[in-house]
JSON list of C-alpha atoms in Angstrom, two decimals:
[
{"chain": "J", "resi": 1, "resn": "GLN", "atom": "CA", "xyz": [-7.88, -22.79, -15.07]},
{"chain": "J", "resi": 2, "resn": "LYS", "atom": "CA", "xyz": [-7.78, -20.91, -11.78]},
{"chain": "J", "resi": 3, "resn": "GLU", "atom": "CA", "xyz": [-9.94, -22.22, -8.93]},
{"chain": "J", "resi": 4, "resn": "VAL", "atom": "CA", "xyz": [-11.44, -18.75, -8.48]},
{"chain": "J", "resi": 5, "resn": "GLU", "atom": "CA", "xyz": [-11.91, -16.15, -11.20]},
{"chain": "J", "resi": 6, "resn": "GLN", "atom": "CA", "xyz": [-12.55, -12.48, -10.47]},
{"chain": "J", "resi": 7, "resn": "ASP", "atom": "CA", "xyz": [-12.58, -9.57, -12.91]},
{"chain": "J", "resi": 8, "resn": "PRO", "atom": "CA", "xyz": [-9.78, -7.18, -11.87]},
{"chain": "J", "resi": 9, "resn": "GLY", "atom": "CA", "xyz": [-11.58, -4.07, -13.08]},
{"chain": "J", "resi": 10, "resn": "PRO", "atom": "CA", "xyz": [-11.23, -1.18, -12.52]},
{"chain": "J", "resi": 11, "resn": "LEU", "atom": "CA", "xyz": [-14.95, -0.69, -12.20]},
{"chain": "J", "resi": 12, "resn": "SER", "atom": "CA", "xyz": [-16.01, 2.95, -12.12]},
{"chain": "J", "resi": 13, "resn": "VAL", "atom": "CA", "xyz": [-19.53, 3.94, -11.06]},
{"chain": "J", "resi": 14, "resn": "PRO", "atom": "CA", "xyz": [-21.23, 7.20, -10.08]},
{"chain": "J", "resi": 15, "resn": "GLU", "atom": "CA", "xyz": [-22.11, 7.85, -6.47]},
{"chain": "J", "resi": 16, "resn": "GLY", "atom": "CA", "xyz": [-25.44, 6.29, -5.52]},
{"chain": "J", "resi": 17, "resn": "ALA", "atom": "CA", "xyz": [-25.22, 3.46, -8.07]},
{"chain": "J", "resi": 18, "resn": "ILE", "atom": "CA", "xyz": [-25.76, -0.19, -7.26]},
{"chain": "J", "resi": 19, "resn": "VAL", "atom": "CA", "xyz": [-22.51, -2.10, -7.62]},
{"chain": "J", "resi": 20, "resn": "SER", "atom": "CA", "xyz": [-22.34, -5.79, -8.50]},
{"chain": "J", "resi": 21, "resn": "LEU", "atom": "CA", "xyz": [-19.09, -7.68, -7.90]},
{"chain": "J", "resi": 22, "resn": "ASN", "atom": "CA", "xyz": [-18.74, -11.32, -8.84]},
{"chain": "J", "resi": 23, "resn": "CYS", "atom": "CA", "xyz": [-16.56, -14.40, -8.58]},
{"chain": "J", "resi": 24, "resn": "THR", "atom": "CA", "xyz": [-16.83, -17.79, -10.22]},
{"chain": "J", "resi": 25, "resn": "TYR", "atom": "CA", "xyz": [-15.22, -20.93, -8.92]},
{"chain": "J", "resi": 26, "resn": "SER", "atom": "CA", "xyz": [-14.64, -24.48, -10.03]},
{"chain": "J", "resi": 27, "resn": "ASN", "atom": "CA", "xyz": [-14.43, -26.54, -6.82]},
{"chain": "J", "resi": 28, "resn": "SER", "atom": "CA", "xyz": [-17.85, -27.80, -5.76]},
{"chain": "J", "resi": 29, "resn": "ALA", "atom": "CA", "xyz": [-16.48, -28.62, -2.29]},
{"chain": "J", "resi": 30, "resn": "PHE", "atom": "CA", "xyz": [-16.31, -24.93, -1.30]},
{"chain": "J", "resi": 31, "resn": "GLN", "atom": "CA", "xyz": [-18.76, -24.25, 1.53]},
{"chain": "J", "resi": 32, "resn": "TYR", "atom": "CA", "xyz": [-17.62, -21.00, 3.13]},
{"chain": "J", "resi": 33, "resn": "PHE", "atom": "CA", "xyz": [-17.59, -17.79, 1.13]},
{"chain": "J", "resi": 34, "resn": "MET", "atom": "CA", "xyz": [-16.19, -14.41, 2.09]},
{"chain": "J", "resi": 35, "resn": "TRP", "atom": "CA", "xyz": [-15.91, -10.90, 0.72]},
{"chain": "J", "resi": 36, "resn": "TYR", "atom": "CA", "xyz": [-13.16, -8.55, 1.83]},
{"chain": "J", "resi": 37, "resn": "ARG", "atom": "CA", "xyz": [-12.63, -4.85, 1.27]},
{"chain": "J", "resi": 38, "resn": "GLN", "atom": "CA", "xyz": [-9.05, -3.65, 1.05]},
{"chain": "J", "resi": 39, "resn": "TYR", "atom": "CA", "xyz": [-8.09, -0.01, 1.03]},
{"chain": "J", "resi": 40, "resn": "SER", "atom": "CA", "xyz": [-4.73, 1.00, -0.35]},
{"chain": "J", "resi": 41, "resn": "ARG", "atom": "CA", "xyz": [-1.89, 0.09, 2.03]},
{"chain": "J", "resi": 42, "resn": "LYS", "atom": "CA", "xyz": [-4.27, -1.59, 4.48]},
{"chain": "J", "resi": 43, "resn": "GLY", "atom": "CA", "xyz": [-5.14, -5.18, 5.40]},
{"chain": "J", "resi": 44, "resn": "PRO", "atom": "CA", "xyz": [-8.18, -6.98, 3.96]},
{"chain": "J", "resi": 45, "resn": "GLU", "atom": "CA", "xyz": [-11.27, -6.28, 6.06]},
{"chain": "J", "resi": 46, "resn": "LEU", "atom": "CA", "xyz": [-13.96, -8.97, 6.26]},
{"chain": "J", "resi": 47, "resn": "LEU", "atom": "CA", "xyz": [-17.23, -7.56, 4.90]},
{"chain": "J", "resi": 48, "resn": "MET", "atom": "CA", "xyz": [-19.48, -10.55, 4.44]},
{"chain": "J", "resi": 49, "resn": "TYR", "atom": "CA", "xyz": [-19.29, -14.23, 5.35]},
{"chain": "J", "resi": 50, "resn": "THR", "atom": "CA", "xyz": [-21.73, -16.85, 4.08]},
{"chain": "J", "resi": 51, "resn": "TYR", "atom": "CA", "xyz": [-21.95, -20.54, 4.74]},
{"chain": "J", "resi": 52, "resn": "SER", "atom": "CA", "xyz": [-23.35, -22.66, 1.87]},
{"chain": "J", "resi": 53, "resn": "SER", "atom": "CA", "xyz": [-25.96, -21.14, -0.43]},
{"chain": "J", "resi": 54, "resn": "GLY", "atom": "CA", "xyz": [-28.31, -18.23, -0.09]},
{"chain": "J", "resi": 55, "resn": "ASN", "atom": "CA", "xyz": [-28.30, -14.52, 0.57]},
{"chain": "J", "resi": 56, "resn": "LYS", "atom": "CA", "xyz": [-27.02, -12.45, 3.44]},
{"chain": "J", "resi": 57, "resn": "GLU", "atom": "CA", "xyz": [-27.64, -8.76, 3.97]},
{"chain": "J", "resi": 58, "resn": "ASP", "atom": "CA", "xyz": [-25.80, -6.28, 6.15]},
{"chain": "J", "resi": 59, "resn": "GLY", "atom": "CA", "xyz": [-26.71, -2.63, 5.72]},
{"chain": "J", "resi": 60, "resn": "ARG", "atom": "CA", "xyz": [-25.92, -1.59, 2.16]},
{"chain": "J", "resi": 61, "resn": "PHE", "atom": "CA", "xyz": [-24.18, -4.89, 1.40]},
{"chain": "J", "resi": 62, "resn": "THR", "atom": "CA", "xyz": [-25.76, -8.14, 0.15]},
{"chain": "J", "resi": 63, "resn": "ALA", "atom": "CA", "xyz": [-23.86, -11.34, -0.50]},
{"chain": "J", "resi": 64, "resn": "GLN", "atom": "CA", "xyz": [-25.31, -14.06, -2.70]},
{"chain": "J", "resi": 65, "resn": "VAL", "atom": "CA", "xyz": [-24.08, -17.59, -3.21]},
{"chain": "J", "resi": 66, "resn": "ASP", "atom": "CA", "xyz": [-25.34, -19.80, -6.03]},
{"chain": "J", "resi": 67, "resn": "LYS", "atom": "CA", "xyz": [-23.63, -23.15, -5.57]},
{"chain": "J", "resi": 68, "resn": "SER", "atom": "CA", "xyz": [-25.40, -24.73, -8.54]},
{"chain": "J", "resi": 69, "resn": "SER", "atom": "CA", "xyz": [-23.77, -22.17, -10.84]},
{"chain": "J", "resi": 70, "resn": "LYS", "atom": "CA", "xyz": [-20.57, -21.88, -8.75]},
{"chain": "J", "resi": 71, "resn": "TYR", "atom": "CA", "xyz": [-21.05, -18.13, -8.64]},
{"chain": "J", "resi": 72, "resn": "ILE", "atom": "CA", "xyz": [-20.96, -15.62, -5.80]},
{"chain": "J", "resi": 73, "resn": "SER", "atom": "CA", "xyz": [-21.87, -11.95, -5.82]},
{"chain": "J", "resi": 74, "resn": "LEU", "atom": "CA", "xyz": [-21.55, -8.89, -3.63]},
{"chain": "J", "resi": 75, "resn": "PHE", "atom": "CA", "xyz": [-24.01, -6.04, -4.13]},
{"chain": "J", "resi": 76, "resn": "ILE", "atom": "CA", "xyz": [-23.40, -2.57, -2.77]},
{"chain": "J", "resi": 77, "resn": "ARG", "atom": "CA", "xyz": [-26.43, -0.28, -2.70]},
{"chain": "J", "resi": 78, "resn": "ASP", "atom": "CA", "xyz": [-26.21, 3.51, -2.68]},
{"chain": "J", "resi": 79, "resn": "SER", "atom": "CA", "xyz": [-22.48, 3.37, -3.32]},
{"chain": "J", "resi": 80, "resn": "GLN", "atom": "CA", "xyz": [-20.33, 6.08, -1.76]},
{"chain": "J", "resi": 81, "resn": "PRO", "atom": "CA", "xyz": [-16.87, 7.44, -2.63]},
{"chain": "J", "resi": 82, "resn": "SER", "atom": "CA", "xyz": [-15.69, 5.80, 0.61]},
{"chain": "J", "resi": 83, "resn": "ASP", "atom": "CA", "xyz": [-16.53, 2.41, -0.95]},
{"chain": "J", "resi": 84, "resn": "SER", "atom": "CA", "xyz": [-13.67, 2.93, -3.42]},
{"chain": "J", "resi": 85, "resn": "ALA", "atom": "CA", "xyz": [-11.33, 0.04, -2.68]},
{"chain": "J", "resi": 86, "resn": "THR", "atom": "CA", "xyz": [-10.30, -3.38, -3.92]},
{"chain": "J", "resi": 87, "resn": "TYR", "atom": "CA", "xyz": [-12.79, -6.15, -3.17]},
{"chain": "J", "resi": 88, "resn": "LEU", "atom": "CA", "xyz": [-11.54, -9.71, -2.75]},
{"chain": "J", "resi": 89, "resn": "CYS", "atom": "CA", "xyz": [-13.61, -12.84, -2.75]},
{"chain": "J", "resi": 90, "resn": "ALA", "atom": "CA", "xyz": [-12.40, -15.90, -0.84]},
{"chain": "J", "resi": 91, "resn": "MET", "atom": "CA", "xyz": [-13.66, -19.39, -0.23]},
{"chain": "J", "resi": 92, "resn": "THR", "atom": "CA", "xyz": [-12.81, -22.65, 1.49]},
{"chain": "J", "resi": 93, "resn": "SER", "atom": "CA", "xyz": [-14.15, -26.15, 1.79]},
{"chain": "J", "resi": 94, "resn": "GLY", "atom": "CA", "xyz": [-13.52, -26.02, 5.53]},
{"chain": "J", "resi": 95, "resn": "THR", "atom": "CA", "xyz": [-9.94, -27.22, 5.53]},
{"chain": "J", "resi": 96, "resn": "TYR", "atom": "CA", "xyz": [-7.02, -24.95, 6.38]},
{"chain": "J", "resi": 97, "resn": "LYS", "atom": "CA", "xyz": [-6.77, -23.74, 2.80]},
{"chain": "J", "resi": 98, "resn": "TYR", "atom": "CA", "xyz": [-8.43, -20.56, 1.52]},
{"chain": "J", "resi": 99, "resn": "ILE", "atom": "CA", "xyz": [-8.60, -19.60, -2.14]},
{"chain": "J", "resi": 100, "resn": "PHE", "atom": "CA", "xyz": [-8.67, -15.91, -3.00]},
{"chain": "J", "resi": 101, "resn": "GLY", "atom": "CA", "xyz": [-9.72, -14.04, -6.09]},
{"chain": "J", "resi": 102, "resn": "THR", "atom": "CA", "xyz": [-7.28, -11.51, -7.44]},
{"chain": "J", "resi": 103, "resn": "GLY", "atom": "CA", "xyz": [-9.55, -8.63, -6.45]},
{"chain": "J", "resi": 104, "resn": "THR", "atom": "CA", "xyz": [-11.72, -6.07, -8.26]},
{"chain": "J", "resi": 105, "resn": "ARG", "atom": "CA", "xyz": [-10.76, -2.41, -8.04]},
{"chain": "J", "resi": 106, "resn": "LEU", "atom": "CA", "xyz": [-13.83, -0.24, -7.52]},
{"chain": "J", "resi": 107, "resn": "LYS", "atom": "CA", "xyz": [-13.98, 3.52, -7.97]},
{"chain": "J", "resi": 108, "resn": "VAL", "atom": "CA", "xyz": [-17.08, 5.40, -6.89]},
{"chain": "J", "resi": 109, "resn": "LEU", "atom": "CA", "xyz": [-17.11, 8.85, -8.45]},
{"chain": "J", "resi": 110, "resn": "ALA", "atom": "CA", "xyz": [-18.56, 11.77, -6.50]},
{"chain": "E", "resi": 1, "resn": "ASP", "atom": "CA", "xyz": [-11.94, -6.19, 15.21]},
{"chain": "E", "resi": 2, "resn": "ALA", "atom": "CA", "xyz": [-10.30, -9.62, 15.37]},
{"chain": "E", "resi": 3, "resn": "GLY", "atom": "CA", "xyz": [-7.59, -8.49, 17.78]},
{"chain": "E", "resi": 4, "resn": "ILE", "atom": "CA", "xyz": [-4.64, -9.10, 15.47]},
{"chain": "E", "resi": 5, "resn": "THR", "atom": "CA", "xyz": [-1.50, -6.99, 15.61]},
{"chain": "E", "resi": 6, "resn": "GLN", "atom": "CA", "xyz": [1.65, -7.24, 13.55]},
{"chain": "E", "resi": 7, "resn": "SER", "atom": "CA", "xyz": [5.11, -5.89, 14.25]},
{"chain": "E", "resi": 8, "resn": "PRO", "atom": "CA", "xyz": [6.99, -4.20, 12.87]},
{"chain": "E", "resi": 9, "resn": "ARG", "atom": "CA", "xyz": [4.62, -2.41, 10.51]},
{"chain": "E", "resi": 10, "resn": "HIS", "atom": "CA", "xyz": [7.43, -1.28, 8.24]},
{"chain": "E", "resi": 11, "resn": "LYS", "atom": "CA", "xyz": [10.96, -2.57, 7.84]},
{"chain": "E", "resi": 12, "resn": "VAL", "atom": "CA", "xyz": [13.84, -1.97, 5.48]},
{"chain": "E", "resi": 13, "resn": "THR", "atom": "CA", "xyz": [16.63, -4.51, 5.59]},
{"chain": "E", "resi": 14, "resn": "GLU", "atom": "CA", "xyz": [19.64, -5.53, 3.57]},
{"chain": "E", "resi": 15, "resn": "THR", "atom": "CA", "xyz": [20.05, -8.64, 1.46]},
{"chain": "E", "resi": 16, "resn": "GLY", "atom": "CA", "xyz": [21.39, -11.55, 3.45]},
{"chain": "E", "resi": 17, "resn": "THR", "atom": "CA", "xyz": [20.19, -10.44, 6.87]},
{"chain": "E", "resi": 18, "resn": "PRO", "atom": "CA", "xyz": [17.70, -12.44, 8.94]},
{"chain": "E", "resi": 19, "resn": "VAL", "atom": "CA", "xyz": [14.32, -10.85, 9.60]},
{"chain": "E", "resi": 20, "resn": "THR", "atom": "CA", "xyz": [11.57, -11.86, 12.00]},
{"chain": "E", "resi": 21, "resn": "LEU", "atom": "CA", "xyz": [8.00, -10.65, 11.76]},
{"chain": "E", "resi": 22, "resn": "ARG", "atom": "CA", "xyz": [5.59, -11.09, 14.63]},
{"chain": "E", "resi": 23, "resn": "CYS", "atom": "CA", "xyz": [1.85, -11.71, 14.67]},
{"chain": "E", "resi": 24, "resn": "HIS", "atom": "CA", "xyz": [-0.09, -11.47, 17.92]},
{"chain": "E", "resi": 25, "resn": "GLN", "atom": "CA", "xyz": [-3.73, -12.38, 18.48]},
{"chain": "E", "resi": 26, "resn": "THR", "atom": "CA", "xyz": [-5.86, -11.79, 21.54]},
{"chain": "E", "resi": 27, "resn": "GLU", "atom": "CA", "xyz": [-8.74, -14.21, 20.89]},
{"chain": "E", "resi": 28, "resn": "ASN", "atom": "CA", "xyz": [-7.22, -17.67, 21.33]},
{"chain": "E", "resi": 29, "resn": "HIS", "atom": "CA", "xyz": [-7.81, -18.90, 17.78]},
{"chain": "E", "resi": 30, "resn": "ARG", "atom": "CA", "xyz": [-6.23, -22.22, 16.89]},
{"chain": "E", "resi": 31, "resn": "TYR", "atom": "CA", "xyz": [-5.34, -21.50, 13.25]},
{"chain": "E", "resi": 32, "resn": "MET", "atom": "CA", "xyz": [-2.94, -18.72, 12.27]},
{"chain": "E", "resi": 33, "resn": "TYR", "atom": "CA", "xyz": [-1.55, -17.92, 8.82]},
{"chain": "E", "resi": 34, "resn": "TRP", "atom": "CA", "xyz": [1.15, -15.93, 7.09]},
{"chain": "E", "resi": 35, "resn": "TYR", "atom": "CA", "xyz": [0.50, -14.59, 3.58]},
{"chain": "E", "resi": 36, "resn": "ARG", "atom": "CA", "xyz": [2.39, -12.33, 1.24]},
{"chain": "E", "resi": 37, "resn": "GLN", "atom": "CA", "xyz": [0.62, -10.02, -1.18]},
{"chain": "E", "resi": 38, "resn": "ASP", "atom": "CA", "xyz": [2.26, -8.88, -4.39]},
{"chain": "E", "resi": 39, "resn": "PRO", "atom": "CA", "xyz": [0.88, -7.10, -7.45]},
{"chain": "E", "resi": 40, "resn": "GLY", "atom": "CA", "xyz": [-0.22, -9.62, -10.05]},
{"chain": "E", "resi": 41, "resn": "HIS", "atom": "CA", "xyz": [-0.08, -12.52, -7.59]},
{"chain": "E", "resi": 42, "resn": "GLY", "atom": "CA", "xyz": [-2.69, -11.69, -5.00]},
{"chain": "E", "resi": 43, "resn": "LEU", "atom": "CA", "xyz": [-2.51, -13.32, -1.59]},
{"chain": "E", "resi": 44, "resn": "ARG", "atom": "CA", "xyz": [-0.23, -16.35, -1.36]},
{"chain": "E", "resi": 45, "resn": "LEU", "atom": "CA", "xyz": [0.07, -18.62, 1.66]},
{"chain": "E", "resi": 46, "resn": "ILE", "atom": "CA", "xyz": [3.57, -18.94, 3.14]},
{"chain": "E", "resi": 47, "resn": "HIS", "atom": "CA", "xyz": [2.99, -21.06, 6.25]},
{"chain": "E", "resi": 48, "resn": "TYR", "atom": "CA", "xyz": [0.16, -21.79, 8.62]},
{"chain": "E", "resi": 49, "resn": "SER", "atom": "CA", "xyz": [-0.23, -23.14, 12.14]},
{"chain": "E", "resi": 50, "resn": "TYR", "atom": "CA", "xyz": [-2.96, -25.33, 13.58]},
{"chain": "E", "resi": 51, "resn": "GLY", "atom": "CA", "xyz": [-1.77, -25.21, 17.17]},
{"chain": "E", "resi": 52, "resn": "VAL", "atom": "CA", "xyz": [1.19, -24.58, 19.43]},
{"chain": "E", "resi": 53, "resn": "LYS", "atom": "CA", "xyz": [4.27, -26.09, 17.78]},
{"chain": "E", "resi": 54, "resn": "ASP", "atom": "CA", "xyz": [2.09, -27.38, 14.89]},
{"chain": "E", "resi": 55, "resn": "THR", "atom": "CA", "xyz": [2.92, -25.72, 11.60]},
{"chain": "E", "resi": 56, "resn": "ASP", "atom": "CA", "xyz": [2.91, -26.59, 7.92]},
{"chain": "E", "resi": 57, "resn": "LYS", "atom": "CA", "xyz": [4.05, -25.16, 4.61]},
{"chain": "E", "resi": 58, "resn": "GLY", "atom": "CA", "xyz": [1.99, -23.19, 2.16]},
{"chain": "E", "resi": 59, "resn": "GLU", "atom": "CA", "xyz": [2.55, -22.62, -1.54]},
{"chain": "E", "resi": 60, "resn": "VAL", "atom": "CA", "xyz": [5.49, -20.17, -1.25]},
{"chain": "E", "resi": 61, "resn": "SER", "atom": "CA", "xyz": [7.40, -21.39, 1.81]},
{"chain": "E", "resi": 62, "resn": "ASP", "atom": "CA", "xyz": [10.95, -21.50, 0.39]},
{"chain": "E", "resi": 63, "resn": "GLY", "atom": "CA", "xyz": [13.22, -19.11, 2.31]},
{"chain": "E", "resi": 64, "resn": "TYR", "atom": "CA", "xyz": [10.78, -18.77, 5.21]},
{"chain": "E", "resi": 65, "resn": "SER", "atom": "CA", "xyz": [10.39, -20.51, 8.55]},
{"chain": "E", "resi": 66, "resn": "VAL", "atom": "CA", "xyz": [7.81, -20.10, 11.30]},
{"chain": "E", "resi": 67, "resn": "SER", "atom": "CA", "xyz": [7.43, -20.82, 14.98]},
{"chain": "E", "resi": 68, "resn": "ARG", "atom": "CA", "xyz": [4.53, -20.88, 17.36]},
{"chain": "E", "resi": 69, "resn": "SER", "atom": "CA", "xyz": [5.47, -21.40, 21.00]},
{"chain": "E", "resi": 70, "resn": "LYS", "atom": "CA", "xyz": [2.33, -19.75, 22.40]},
{"chain": "E", "resi": 71, "resn": "THR", "atom": "CA", "xyz": [-1.25, -19.73, 21.13]},
{"chain": "E", "resi": 72, "resn": "GLU", "atom": "CA", "xyz": [-1.23, -15.97, 20.73]},
{"chain": "E", "resi": 73, "resn": "ASP", "atom": "CA", "xyz": [2.04, -15.52, 18.82]},
{"chain": "E", "resi": 74, "resn": "PHE", "atom": "CA", "xyz": [3.08, -16.69, 15.34]},
{"chain": "E", "resi": 75, "resn": "LEU", "atom": "CA", "xyz": [6.52, -15.67, 14.10]},
{"chain": "E", "resi": 76, "resn": "LEU", "atom": "CA", "xyz": [7.70, -15.58, 10.49]},
{"chain": "E", "resi": 77, "resn": "THR", "atom": "CA", "xyz": [11.45, -15.61, 9.88]},
{"chain": "E", "resi": 78, "resn": "LEU", "atom": "CA", "xyz": [13.26, -14.86, 6.67]},
{"chain": "E", "resi": 79, "resn": "GLU", "atom": "CA", "xyz": [16.50, -16.77, 7.21]},
{"chain": "E", "resi": 80, "resn": "SER", "atom": "CA", "xyz": [18.53, -14.69, 4.74]},
{"chain": "E", "resi": 81, "resn": "ALA", "atom": "CA", "xyz": [16.46, -11.96, 3.13]},
{"chain": "E", "resi": 82, "resn": "THR", "atom": "CA", "xyz": [16.49, -11.58, -0.65]},
{"chain": "E", "resi": 83, "resn": "SER", "atom": "CA", "xyz": [15.11, -8.83, -2.87]},
{"chain": "E", "resi": 84, "resn": "SER", "atom": "CA", "xyz": [12.38, -11.21, -4.07]},
{"chain": "E", "resi": 85, "resn": "GLN", "atom": "CA", "xyz": [11.01, -11.20, -0.52]},
{"chain": "E", "resi": 86, "resn": "THR", "atom": "CA", "xyz": [10.19, -7.51, -0.72]},
{"chain": "E", "resi": 87, "resn": "SER", "atom": "CA", "xyz": [6.46, -7.62, -0.17]},
{"chain": "E", "resi": 88, "resn": "VAL", "atom": "CA", "xyz": [3.56, -6.88, 2.15]},
{"chain": "E", "resi": 89, "resn": "TYR", "atom": "CA", "xyz": [3.10, -9.63, 4.72]},
{"chain": "E", "resi": 90, "resn": "PHE", "atom": "CA", "xyz": [-0.26, -10.33, 6.31]},
{"chain": "E", "resi": 91, "resn": "CYS", "atom": "CA", "xyz": [-1.05, -12.48, 9.28]},
{"chain": "E", "resi": 92, "resn": "ALA", "atom": "CA", "xyz": [-4.52, -14.00, 9.54]},
{"chain": "E", "resi": 93, "resn": "ILE", "atom": "CA", "xyz": [-6.53, -16.05, 11.97]},
{"chain": "E", "resi": 94, "resn": "ARG", "atom": "CA", "xyz": [-9.40, -18.41, 11.32]},
{"chain": "E", "resi": 95, "resn": "GLY", "atom": "CA", "xyz": [-12.70, -18.05, 13.08]},
{"chain": "E", "resi": 96, "resn": "ASP", "atom": "CA", "xyz": [-15.59, -20.49, 12.57]},
{"chain": "E", "resi": 97, "resn": "GLY", "atom": "CA", "xyz": [-14.84, -20.67, 8.84]},
{"chain": "E", "resi": 98, "resn": "GLU", "atom": "CA", "xyz": [-13.93, -17.13, 7.98]},
{"chain": "E", "resi": 99, "resn": "GLN", "atom": "CA", "xyz": [-10.52, -15.47, 8.14]},
{"chain": "E", "resi": 100, "resn": "TYR", "atom": "CA", "xyz": [-9.54, -12.18, 9.70]},
{"chain": "E", "resi": 101, "resn": "PHE", "atom": "CA", "xyz": [-6.42, -10.31, 8.67]},
{"chain": "E", "resi": 102, "resn": "GLY", "atom": "CA", "xyz": [-3.93, -8.17, 10.49]},
{"chain": "E", "resi": 103, "resn": "PRO", "atom": "CA", "xyz": [-2.85, -4.71, 9.33]},
{"chain": "E", "resi": 104, "resn": "GLY", "atom": "CA", "xyz": [0.23, -5.98, 7.48]},
{"chain": "E", "resi": 105, "resn": "THR", "atom": "CA", "xyz": [3.99, -5.49, 7.52]},
{"chain": "E", "resi": 106, "resn": "ARG", "atom": "CA", "xyz": [5.61, -3.73, 4.60]},
{"chain": "E", "resi": 107, "resn": "LEU", "atom": "CA", "xyz": [9.08, -5.24, 4.10]},
{"chain": "E", "resi": 108, "resn": "THR", "atom": "CA", "xyz": [11.69, -3.84, 1.74]},
{"chain": "E", "resi": 109, "resn": "VAL", "atom": "CA", "xyz": [14.89, -5.80, 1.11]},
{"chain": "E", "resi": 110, "resn": "THR", "atom": "CA", "xyz": [17.61, -3.66, -0.47]}
]
């Protein structure tokens, strides 16, 4: 079993839809949780960073962490074609080591 | 912008030649990382550094070496490039708990 599971997609949604992206994990020691957006042939760009449980909102993006269920989510409101990218989740217990999901490809259709 | 640059951005080299990739950061972060990203494998850690002259191996370190003589620079060397090392290489730094990535180096070994 992988430490982090992420549906690879592709996930196709119409413009303006609410998008929900998710990761599950198995290691209860994870404390720091991140979401990255990666456009084709570009580096991963940090979108959201959360420590421990709870919600964090930044513009159209909301990150949720449910440590009891070992489940994290990224919501994108009013999705735009420019949101079309691969979204990676990542997490760490605070040591040097980061565990990444394999990424979900998102397509927002105009 | 985490102030990370990578050079070169693209390189084509022949099997058996040595190759050095450079990562430069402007924000004095202690931890620096080298990853490779390949389809079907996601991001895999090659080596990381936790200070000047302090480095350690990641999960795919065979055939790679690193050096860090200054806080701002982390070099990745392929001692004798092989076709299996054709990949996109990303440098990253660690902030408080989150990671920031550089723009990547696309390496082709022919």
